[in-house]
Amino acid sequence: MSEQTNGLQQAAGSFQKEGFQHTEEFCRLNEYQKAAVLDESPACVVNANVGSGKTTVLIGKILYLHLDRNVPLEKMTVLTFTNKAADEIVERLRKIKPDIAPDQVQGFGTFHSVALRMLKNSLPVEEAGWTKEFTVMDPDEETDLAMKIIQEHGLKVKYKNRLKKRLEQEYQNWLEGKAESRYRDDMYRLYQLLEEEKKRQNKMSFADLLRVGEELLRIKAEDSGVERRDEKSGPAWILVDEVQDSDLMQIEFLDALRGGKAKIFAVGDPNQVIYSWRGTGDNMFYLIKHRFGAKELTLPVNYRSNASILAAANRFLQFGNRIQGTREEGQRITVRNHYDPFQEAEYLAEKIQTLHRNGKSYREIAVFYRLQSQSGILEKVFDRYGIPYELSVKKTLKDIPVLNWLVKVLRVSVNPADTQMAAEVLADPGYGEESMYLRMTEFSEETGKRESVSAGELFAYFGLREALHPSSAGYQEDERLVMDFLEKMCASCNKEMESSQGNLTAAVRKFINSSALYGMKTDAGEKAPGDISECEGAGSEPDEKDRTAEPDRVSLMTLHASKGLEFDTVFIIGVNQGMIPLRCKNFEQEEEERRLFFVGITRAENNLELSWYTNPGEPGAIGEPSRYLRMIPEQLLNREDAGKPENVRSGENAGGDGRKSDLHQLRKQVQEQIRLKSEHARRPGSAGMAERGAHLQGETVKKEKEQKEPEVIRVRHRKYGEGILISEDDMMIEAEFREYGRKKFLKAFGEVEVLDAV
DNA sequence: GAGCTGTTCTTTTTT
DNA sequence: AGAACAGCTC
C-alpha cells in the first residue's frame, strides 16, 4: 500500500466497505483529532489536554488503520498502564465494530501483559535463564523471597521494613550498573542473589517481565540482522495510551519492541503526571518525543468542563498552551469554609441529599480528598444519613486467606520448582496439610494431562475438604469461596484447552499468571463477602453484566484515584495549607501536588466545590486555605464562607464555645483578606518585597520597574534550555521555555541563569 | 539492651 | 514536626 493513498482513493473505495473516514464517528471529531487520527509519521506524540478526547482519538486511530489502511488488528500493539484502560479501549472498539474476536486484540493490554504474552509465545526465555513454564510472582512474594535470602546469606540490608519499596525504587540503579546502593549496604548483592533464585524457581517478577522481554527482543533483532526481519515478527504499529506515565524500563521495552521498524503513536498529557514519586522520570512525554524523534500534535479542546472550571484549570497548567473550552461559563466554582471535617461531612451529607431530591443521581457526584484517612468521617456520616457511596479502595484475593492459600497451592502445582510457595502452603497455620505436598507435585502427571475439568474434580483431587477443616467455624464460607474461584478458573481453562490444545497444567498456569498481573481484584464496595467479580483469567472477556448493573452511589476517592474519571458535580475537601499541597520538601514535589490539584478540578463537568477547614483535624494541615485557592481568579469564585447550615450549630452549642469559634473564624477571614490584598499588591512588582529580596539575593532583582517594559530577558536552565523571563520575586523566578512551557523555580536552588543582565 | 545521636521518611498506588 | 530506624557507646 503506497504512501500516497489518500482522500481520493479512499472516496473511490468507499463503495466496497464503509471505511472509517466515512463514518459518523470520524465526522464528529474536531480538526485536531482528525489530524491525529490520520497522521502516519514514523513516530508521533499527541499532547492531549485534559478532557480533549484522548481515548476517542486512540480508538479512531485503530479503526482508521484497520479499516482504511488495511492494517490487521493483530499487527497492532496497544499499550496501556492499567488493565482498566486496556479493557475500556477494547470495550469501546467493540461498541463501534462488534465483530472483533478476542484473539484479534491479543496485542492490546498493559506493558506487562504484552511482555508476558511475548515471553510465552515468541521469545526464547531459555536464553535468559528461565523456561517457558515460568510463573509470575507479585511484589509481596518477591519481598518475602528477598527477606529469606537476606537471612540465609546474612546480608546487611538497611530499612528492611521498607524492603518492598526499596526493591522497586533501586532496581533501575542496579540495572544501570551503579556500584553500591545509596545506603551503602548489600542491596545490590541481594538483587543478584534474588535473580539467581528466581531463575532457580522459574518465576519472574513484574519488573523481570519488562526487562527480560526487552533484552530478548533486542537479541532477536540482532539475530535476524539489519535487513528487514520477516514480516510476521513484531507489530506494524505501536499505540501507547497515557504515555506520560511510562518509566525508563517501559521506554526501553517500547524501543525494543519497535525494532526500528514499527510506527509509534503515543498519546498523553504532561500536565497529568501525578505518579512520578513512584519512579516515573522527569518528563516522560518530552523524553519520548525526543527519543523517537516524534512529531508532536496537540489536542487543545476540552469537551468536559464549563468555562469557569477551565479558566481556573488554566491557572495550573504547566506545559503547553491554554486549554480551549467549548462550553458556556456555567456555575462559578464554590469555595466554602467549614469549621472542621465533621461539620463538613454533615454539610456534604445534607447537600448531597438535597441534590438527590432535586433529581441528581448519586453516581453524578464525587468527593475527592488528598489522604485515604480522610474518608473515614465521610463514611460514618454518610452511613448515618443513608447516602449510598462507593469507596475506591481495592481489595485483592490476598485479603481472603483461603483464596490466598489456594492460589499458592495452584502456583506450586503448575511450577514444582517453586519451593518458596511450597513451603508457604505447608506452613500455613490455617490450611497447611502435609498431604498437600504430593498432590501439588503430582498434579502435572495426574490431573494435569486432562483436557477438561470441573471445580468439583479439583476440589476432590486436592483433598480440600480435609484441608479446609470441615469442623471449623468458617468452613461453609471457605468452601463457597474456593468453589466460586475454581469454577471461574475451570471455565477459563476449559475454553483455553479447547482453543489451543494445551493440557490442564498449561491452562491453569496461564490463568494464574494473568490473574497475578490483573491484581486479582475483588469489589471492595460490594456487600457480598468475597465476591470475586473481576478475577479475569486467561482468555476470558470482561464481564459485561457487572458493568451495566452499576448501582447508583456517590464516589469517594483520593485525588490520585480520580484521574481519568469525570463527574457532573465534584467536591474537593480539605483544600488547606499543608494538605493540598501536602507539605513537601522539594520543588519538584510541589509541582506534582499542583498537577494533582489540576487533575482533581478538571474532573468536574458542571459543578465544583472546594472547601477548607478552620480547624483541620489532620496532622500537618493548618487552618488556612490552600495557596492554590488564591491562584484562582476571584471572579470565577463564589465564596460561601461559614455556610448556611453551620449557623445552626453555633446556636446549638450556644454560649462561650460557639462565640469563641466564631471569633476564631472571623479572625481567620480577616487574615485571609489581608493576605489577598498583599498578594494583589505584590504581583505587579511590590517594592517592599523586591528590596528585601535584593538585600538577600544580590543583583538579579534590582530593577523591578524596568520589568514592566516589554523587554525580553533571556534565561537558561540546565534541563529546559533557553527561555524568557516571565516574572520574579524574592523567592521565585518564572520563565517560559519553547518546548516545556512556563515553569517556576526556587531561586535558592540557583537552577536558572539570567542571561541578559538588567 | 538502654540510651544516645543522627538519618530518613511520612502521602499518593499500578503492574 | 514526629515517628521509625540505624549505628554507636556503655
GROMACS .gro file of C-alpha atoms in nm, chain A residues 343-617:
model
  275
  343GLN     CA    1  -1.907   1.983   6.024
  344GLU     CA    2  -1.812   1.946   5.664
  345ALA     CA    3  -1.925   1.585   5.643
  346GLU     CA    4  -2.262   1.688   5.786
  347TYR     CA    5  -2.285   1.968   5.535
  348LEU     CA    6  -2.193   1.739   5.245
  349ALA     CA    7  -2.445   1.477   5.350
  350GLU     CA    8  -2.724   1.734   5.360
  351LYS     CA    9  -2.615   1.898   5.038
  352ILE     CA   10  -2.597   1.566   4.854
  353GLN     CA   11  -2.933   1.467   4.992
  354THR     CA   12  -3.080   1.789   4.855
  355LEU     CA   13  -2.915   1.742   4.517
  356HIS     CA   14  -3.051   1.391   4.501
  357ARG     CA   15  -3.401   1.503   4.594
  358ASN     CA   16  -3.383   1.756   4.313
  359GLY     CA   17  -3.316   1.483   4.062
  360LYS     CA   18  -2.939   1.440   4.052
  361SER     CA   19  -2.835   1.077   4.070
  362TYR     CA   20  -2.570   0.980   4.322
  363ARG     CA   21  -2.336   0.849   4.052
  364GLU     CA   22  -2.301   1.201   3.913
  365ILE     CA   23  -2.146   1.316   4.241
  366ALA     CA   24  -1.795   1.261   4.371
  367VAL     CA   25  -1.595   1.371   4.674
  368PHE     CA   26  -1.214   1.387   4.643
  369TYR     CA   27  -0.958   1.417   4.922
  370ARG     CA   28  -0.580   1.408   4.950
  371LEU     CA   29  -0.538   1.124   5.201
  372GLN     CA   30  -0.715   0.791   5.239
  373SER     CA   31  -0.750   0.865   5.608
  374GLN     CA   32  -0.991   1.149   5.529
  375SER     CA   33  -1.261   0.914   5.405
  376GLY     CA   34  -1.345   0.775   5.750
  377ILE     CA   35  -1.553   1.068   5.869
  378LEU     CA   36  -1.742   1.084   5.541
  379GLU     CA   37  -1.823   0.713   5.556
  380LYS     CA   38  -1.958   0.739   5.907
  381VAL     CA   39  -2.175   1.041   5.840
  382PHE     CA   40  -2.299   0.917   5.501
  383ASP     CA   41  -2.394   0.588   5.666
  384ARG     CA   42  -2.598   0.776   5.922
  385TYR     CA   43  -2.773   0.977   5.652
  386GLY     CA   44  -2.832   0.665   5.443
  387ILE     CA   45  -2.642   0.801   5.144
  388PRO     CA   46  -2.507   0.519   4.927
  389TYR     CA   47  -2.139   0.559   4.848
  390GLU     CA   48  -1.856   0.372   4.688
  391LEU     CA   49  -1.502   0.379   4.818
  392SER     CA   50  -1.229   0.331   4.562
  393VAL     CA   51  -1.017   0.102   4.776
  394LYS     CA   52  -0.928  -0.217   4.604
  395LYS     CA   53  -0.937  -0.547   4.779
  396THR     CA   54  -0.740  -0.832   4.637
  397LEU     CA   55  -0.763  -1.206   4.662
  398LYS     CA   56  -0.477  -1.190   4.908
  399ASP     CA   57  -0.709  -1.034   5.162
  400ILE     CA   58  -0.914  -1.351   5.165
  401PRO     CA   59  -0.692  -1.604   5.347
  402VAL     CA   60  -0.840  -1.917   5.196
  403LEU     CA   61  -0.805  -1.793   4.839
  404ASN     CA   62  -0.461  -1.659   4.904
  405TRP     CA   63  -0.364  -2.006   5.015
  406LEU     CA   64  -0.543  -2.177   4.727
  407VAL     CA   65  -0.359  -1.966   4.472
  408LYS     CA   66  -0.032  -2.076   4.630
  409VAL     CA   67  -0.140  -2.439   4.600
  410LEU     CA   68  -0.209  -2.387   4.232
  411ARG     CA   69   0.115  -2.199   4.183
  412VAL     CA   70   0.317  -2.497   4.308
  413SER     CA   71   0.104  -2.740   4.113
  414VAL     CA   72   0.193  -2.576   3.782
  415ASN     CA   73   0.551  -2.499   3.882
  416PRO     CA   74   0.700  -2.759   4.120
  417ALA     CA   75   1.031  -2.570   4.121
  418ASP     CA   76   0.863  -2.303   4.331
  419THR     CA   77   0.995  -2.418   4.666
  420GLN     CA   78   0.915  -2.086   4.829
  421MET     CA   79   0.543  -2.126   4.761
  422ALA     CA   80   0.551  -2.493   4.854
  423ALA     CA   81   0.694  -2.403   5.194
  424GLU     CA   82   0.430  -2.137   5.243
  425VAL     CA   83   0.147  -2.372   5.155
  426LEU     CA   84   0.259  -2.636   5.400
  427ALA     CA   85   0.347  -2.389   5.674
  428ASP     CA   86   0.012  -2.210   5.658
  429PRO     CA   87  -0.131  -2.212   6.010
  430GLY     CA   88  -0.489  -2.232   5.890
  431TYR     CA   89  -0.486  -2.471   5.598
  432GLY     CA   90  -0.139  -2.626   5.592
  433GLU     CA   91  -0.151  -3.002   5.534
  434GLU     CA   92   0.146  -3.231   5.485
  435SER     CA   93  -0.054  -3.430   5.236
  436MET     CA   94  -0.079  -3.131   5.005
  437TYR     CA   95   0.281  -3.180   4.906
  438LEU     CA   96   0.228  -3.492   4.696
  439ARG     CA   97  -0.090  -3.362   4.546
  440MET     CA   98   0.083  -3.049   4.425
  441THR     CA   99   0.395  -3.216   4.291
  442GLU     CA  100   0.198  -3.491   4.119
  443PHE     CA  101  -0.062  -3.259   3.975
  444SER     CA  102   0.107  -3.229   3.638
  445GLU     CA  103   0.140  -3.605   3.595
  446GLU     CA  104  -0.203  -3.697   3.711
  447THR     CA  105  -0.472  -3.440   3.659
  448GLY     CA  106  -0.263  -3.201   3.455
  449LYS     CA  107  -0.292  -3.412   3.141
  450ARG     CA  108  -0.667  -3.387   3.123
  451GLU     CA  109  -0.847  -3.197   2.854
  452SER     CA  110  -1.138  -3.075   3.059
  453VAL     CA  111  -1.202  -3.037   3.425
  454SER     CA  112  -1.463  -2.926   3.677
  455ALA     CA  113  -1.436  -2.738   4.003
  456GLY     CA  114  -1.565  -3.038   4.194
  457GLU     CA  115  -1.297  -3.262   4.049
  458LEU     CA  116  -1.020  -3.024   4.150
  459PHE     CA  117  -1.173  -2.983   4.493
  460ALA     CA  118  -1.161  -3.359   4.535
  461TYR     CA  119  -0.815  -3.402   4.383
  462PHE     CA  120  -0.652  -3.162   4.626
  463GLY     CA  121  -0.847  -3.308   4.915
  464LEU     CA  122  -0.970  -2.963   5.002
  465ARG     CA  123  -1.249  -3.086   5.224
  466GLU     CA  124  -0.997  -3.202   5.483
  467ALA     CA  125  -0.752  -2.918   5.423
  468LEU     CA  126  -1.020  -2.657   5.491
  469HIS     CA  127  -1.116  -2.828   5.818
  470PRO     CA  128  -1.488  -2.910   5.795
  471SER     CA  129  -1.528  -2.865   6.169
  472SER     CA  130  -1.406  -2.507   6.171
  473ALA     CA  131  -1.647  -2.217   6.201
  474GLY     CA  132  -1.558  -2.065   5.868
  475TYR     CA  133  -1.578  -2.384   5.665
  476GLN     CA  134  -1.905  -2.311   5.483
  477GLU     CA  135  -1.781  -1.973   5.374
  478ASP     CA  136  -1.438  -2.100   5.276
  479GLU     CA  137  -1.584  -2.379   5.071
  480ARG     CA  138  -1.810  -2.139   4.887
  481LEU     CA  139  -1.522  -1.904   4.809
  482VAL     CA  140  -1.300  -2.186   4.691
  483MET     CA  141  -1.568  -2.337   4.470
  484ASP     CA  142  -1.651  -1.997   4.319
  485PHE     CA  143  -1.289  -1.942   4.236
  486LEU     CA  144  -1.237  -2.291   4.095
  487GLU     CA  145  -1.547  -2.264   3.882
  488LYS     CA  146  -1.427  -1.942   3.726
  489MET     CA  147  -1.086  -2.092   3.673
  490CYS     CA  148  -1.220  -2.413   3.519
  491ALA     CA  149  -1.445  -2.224   3.282
  492SER     CA  150  -1.148  -2.025   3.160
  493CYS     CA  151  -0.920  -2.329   3.143
  494ASN     CA  152  -1.166  -2.542   2.951
  495LYS     CA  153  -1.208  -2.269   2.697
  496GLU     CA  154  -0.833  -2.228   2.671
  497MET     CA  155  -0.774  -2.602   2.625
  498GLU     CA  156  -1.033  -2.618   2.353
  499SER     CA  157  -0.876  -2.340   2.150
  500SER     CA  158  -0.509  -2.421   2.196
  501GLN     CA  159  -0.497  -2.798   2.252
  502GLY     CA  160  -0.284  -2.742   2.561
  503ASN     CA  161  -0.315  -2.951   2.871
  504LEU     CA  162  -0.466  -2.853   3.203
  505THR     CA  163  -0.135  -2.765   3.365
  506ALA     CA  164  -0.058  -2.511   3.095
  507ALA     CA  165  -0.408  -2.369   3.109
  508VAL     CA  166  -0.403  -2.329   3.487
  509ARG     CA  167  -0.061  -2.170   3.464
  510LYS     CA  168  -0.189  -1.921   3.215
  511PHE     CA  169  -0.488  -1.840   3.430
  512ILE     CA  170  -0.281  -1.793   3.745
  513ASN     CA  171  -0.023  -1.582   3.565
  514SER     CA  172  -0.270  -1.340   3.419
  515SER     CA  173  -0.454  -1.324   3.749
  516ALA     CA  174  -0.129  -1.212   3.909
  517LEU     CA  175  -0.099  -0.929   3.661
  518TYR     CA  176  -0.464  -0.845   3.682
  519GLY     CA  177  -0.426  -0.780   4.052
  520MET     CA  178  -0.692  -1.038   4.131
  521LYS     CA  179  -0.929  -0.765   4.229
  522THR     CA  180  -1.243  -0.811   4.421
  523ASP     CA  181  -1.501  -0.537   4.459
  524ALA     CA  182  -1.447  -0.384   4.800
  525GLY     CA  183  -1.764  -0.178   4.775
  526GLU     CA  184  -1.975  -0.487   4.736
  527LYS     CA  185  -2.164  -0.612   5.034
  528ALA     CA  186  -2.139  -0.976   4.927
  529PRO     CA  187  -1.830  -1.103   5.106
  530GLY     CA  188  -1.554  -1.224   4.881
  531ASP     CA  189  -1.729  -1.174   4.554
  532ILE     CA  190  -1.452  -1.230   4.303
  533SER     CA  191  -1.627  -1.026   4.044
  534GLU     CA  192  -1.324  -0.933   3.842
  535CYS     CA  193  -1.095  -1.226   3.854
  536GLU     CA  194  -1.011  -1.233   3.487
  537GLY     CA  195  -0.833  -1.546   3.391
  538ALA     CA  196  -0.653  -1.621   3.071
  539GLY     CA  197  -0.855  -1.551   2.763
  540SER     CA  198  -1.172  -1.461   2.946
  541GLU     CA  199  -1.351  -1.149   2.841
  542PRO     CA  200  -1.456  -0.853   3.053
  543ASP     CA  201  -1.774  -0.917   3.240
  544GLU     CA  202  -2.036  -0.714   3.059
  545LYS     CA  203  -2.316  -0.769   3.301
  546ASP     CA  204  -2.123  -0.641   3.602
  547ARG     CA  205  -2.081  -0.304   3.440
  548THR     CA  206  -2.437  -0.246   3.333
  549ALA     CA  207  -2.563  -0.323   3.679
  550GLU     CA  208  -2.363  -0.049   3.848
  551PRO     CA  209  -2.563   0.080   4.141
  552ASP     CA  210  -2.631   0.447   4.199
  553ARG     CA  211  -2.373   0.563   4.452
  554VAL     CA  212  -2.169   0.869   4.541
  555SER     CA  213  -1.798   0.818   4.466
  556LEU     CA  214  -1.546   0.882   4.744
  557MET     CA  215  -1.182   0.871   4.641
  558THR     CA  216  -0.837   1.021   4.665
  559LEU     CA  217  -0.731   1.281   4.413
  560HIS     CA  218  -0.495   1.023   4.267
  561ALA     CA  219  -0.775   0.773   4.211
  562SER     CA  220  -0.984   1.037   4.034
  563LYS     CA  221  -0.753   1.050   3.731
  564GLY     CA  222  -0.930   0.952   3.414
  565LEU     CA  223  -1.281   0.992   3.556
  566GLU     CA  224  -1.543   1.264   3.522
  567PHE     CA  225  -1.846   1.372   3.724
  568ASP     CA  226  -2.119   1.630   3.697
  569THR     CA  227  -2.054   1.753   4.050
  570VAL     CA  228  -1.724   1.736   4.233
  571PHE     CA  229  -1.641   1.830   4.590
  572ILE     CA  230  -1.276   1.855   4.685
  573ILE     CA  231  -1.235   1.867   5.060
  574GLY     CA  232  -0.951   1.974   5.286
  575VAL     CA  233  -0.811   2.235   5.046
  576ASN     CA  234  -0.599   2.361   5.334
  577GLN     CA  235  -0.245   2.479   5.356
  578GLY     CA  236  -0.036   2.177   5.444
  579MET     CA  237  -0.286   1.935   5.293
  580ILE     CA  238  -0.322   2.046   4.931
  581PRO     CA  239  -0.037   2.076   4.861
  582LEU     CA  240   0.072   1.824   5.117
  583ARG     CA  241   0.381   1.959   5.287
  584CYS     CA  242   0.670   1.864   5.064
  585LYS     CA  243   1.037   1.922   5.075
  586ASN     CA  244   1.145   1.997   4.724
  587PHE     CA  245   1.018   2.193   4.433
  588GLU     CA  246   0.951   1.901   4.205
  589GLN     CA  247   0.718   1.754   4.463
  590GLU     CA  248   0.536   2.084   4.490
  591GLU     CA  249   0.487   2.087   4.114
  592GLU     CA  250   0.340   1.742   4.129
  593GLU     CA  251   0.097   1.848   4.400
  594ARG     CA  252  -0.017   2.125   4.172
  595ARG     CA  253  -0.076   1.881   3.890
  596LEU     CA  254  -0.270   1.665   4.132
  597PHE     CA  255  -0.497   1.955   4.216
  598PHE     CA  256  -0.528   2.026   3.844
  599VAL     CA  257  -0.635   1.667   3.782
  600GLY     CA  258  -0.892   1.699   4.061
  601ILE     CA  259  -1.063   2.017   3.945
  602THR     CA  260  -1.070   1.907   3.582
  603ARG     CA  261  -1.283   1.603   3.670
  604ALA     CA  262  -1.582   1.831   3.718
  605GLU     CA  263  -1.821   1.893   3.431
  606ASN     CA  264  -2.064   2.146   3.578
  607ASN     CA  265  -2.024   2.198   3.949
  608LEU     CA  266  -1.707   2.225   4.150
  609GLU     CA  267  -1.691   2.300   4.520
  610LEU     CA  268  -1.366   2.341   4.707
  611SER     CA  269  -1.361   2.357   5.083
  612TRP     CA  270  -1.116   2.422   5.361
  613TYR     CA  271  -1.139   2.392   5.738
  614THR     CA  272  -1.077   2.648   6.006
  615ASN     CA  273  -0.984   2.361   6.230
  616PRO     CA  274  -0.846   2.068   6.031
  617GLY     CA  275  -0.808   1.757   6.239
   0.00000   0.00000   0.00000
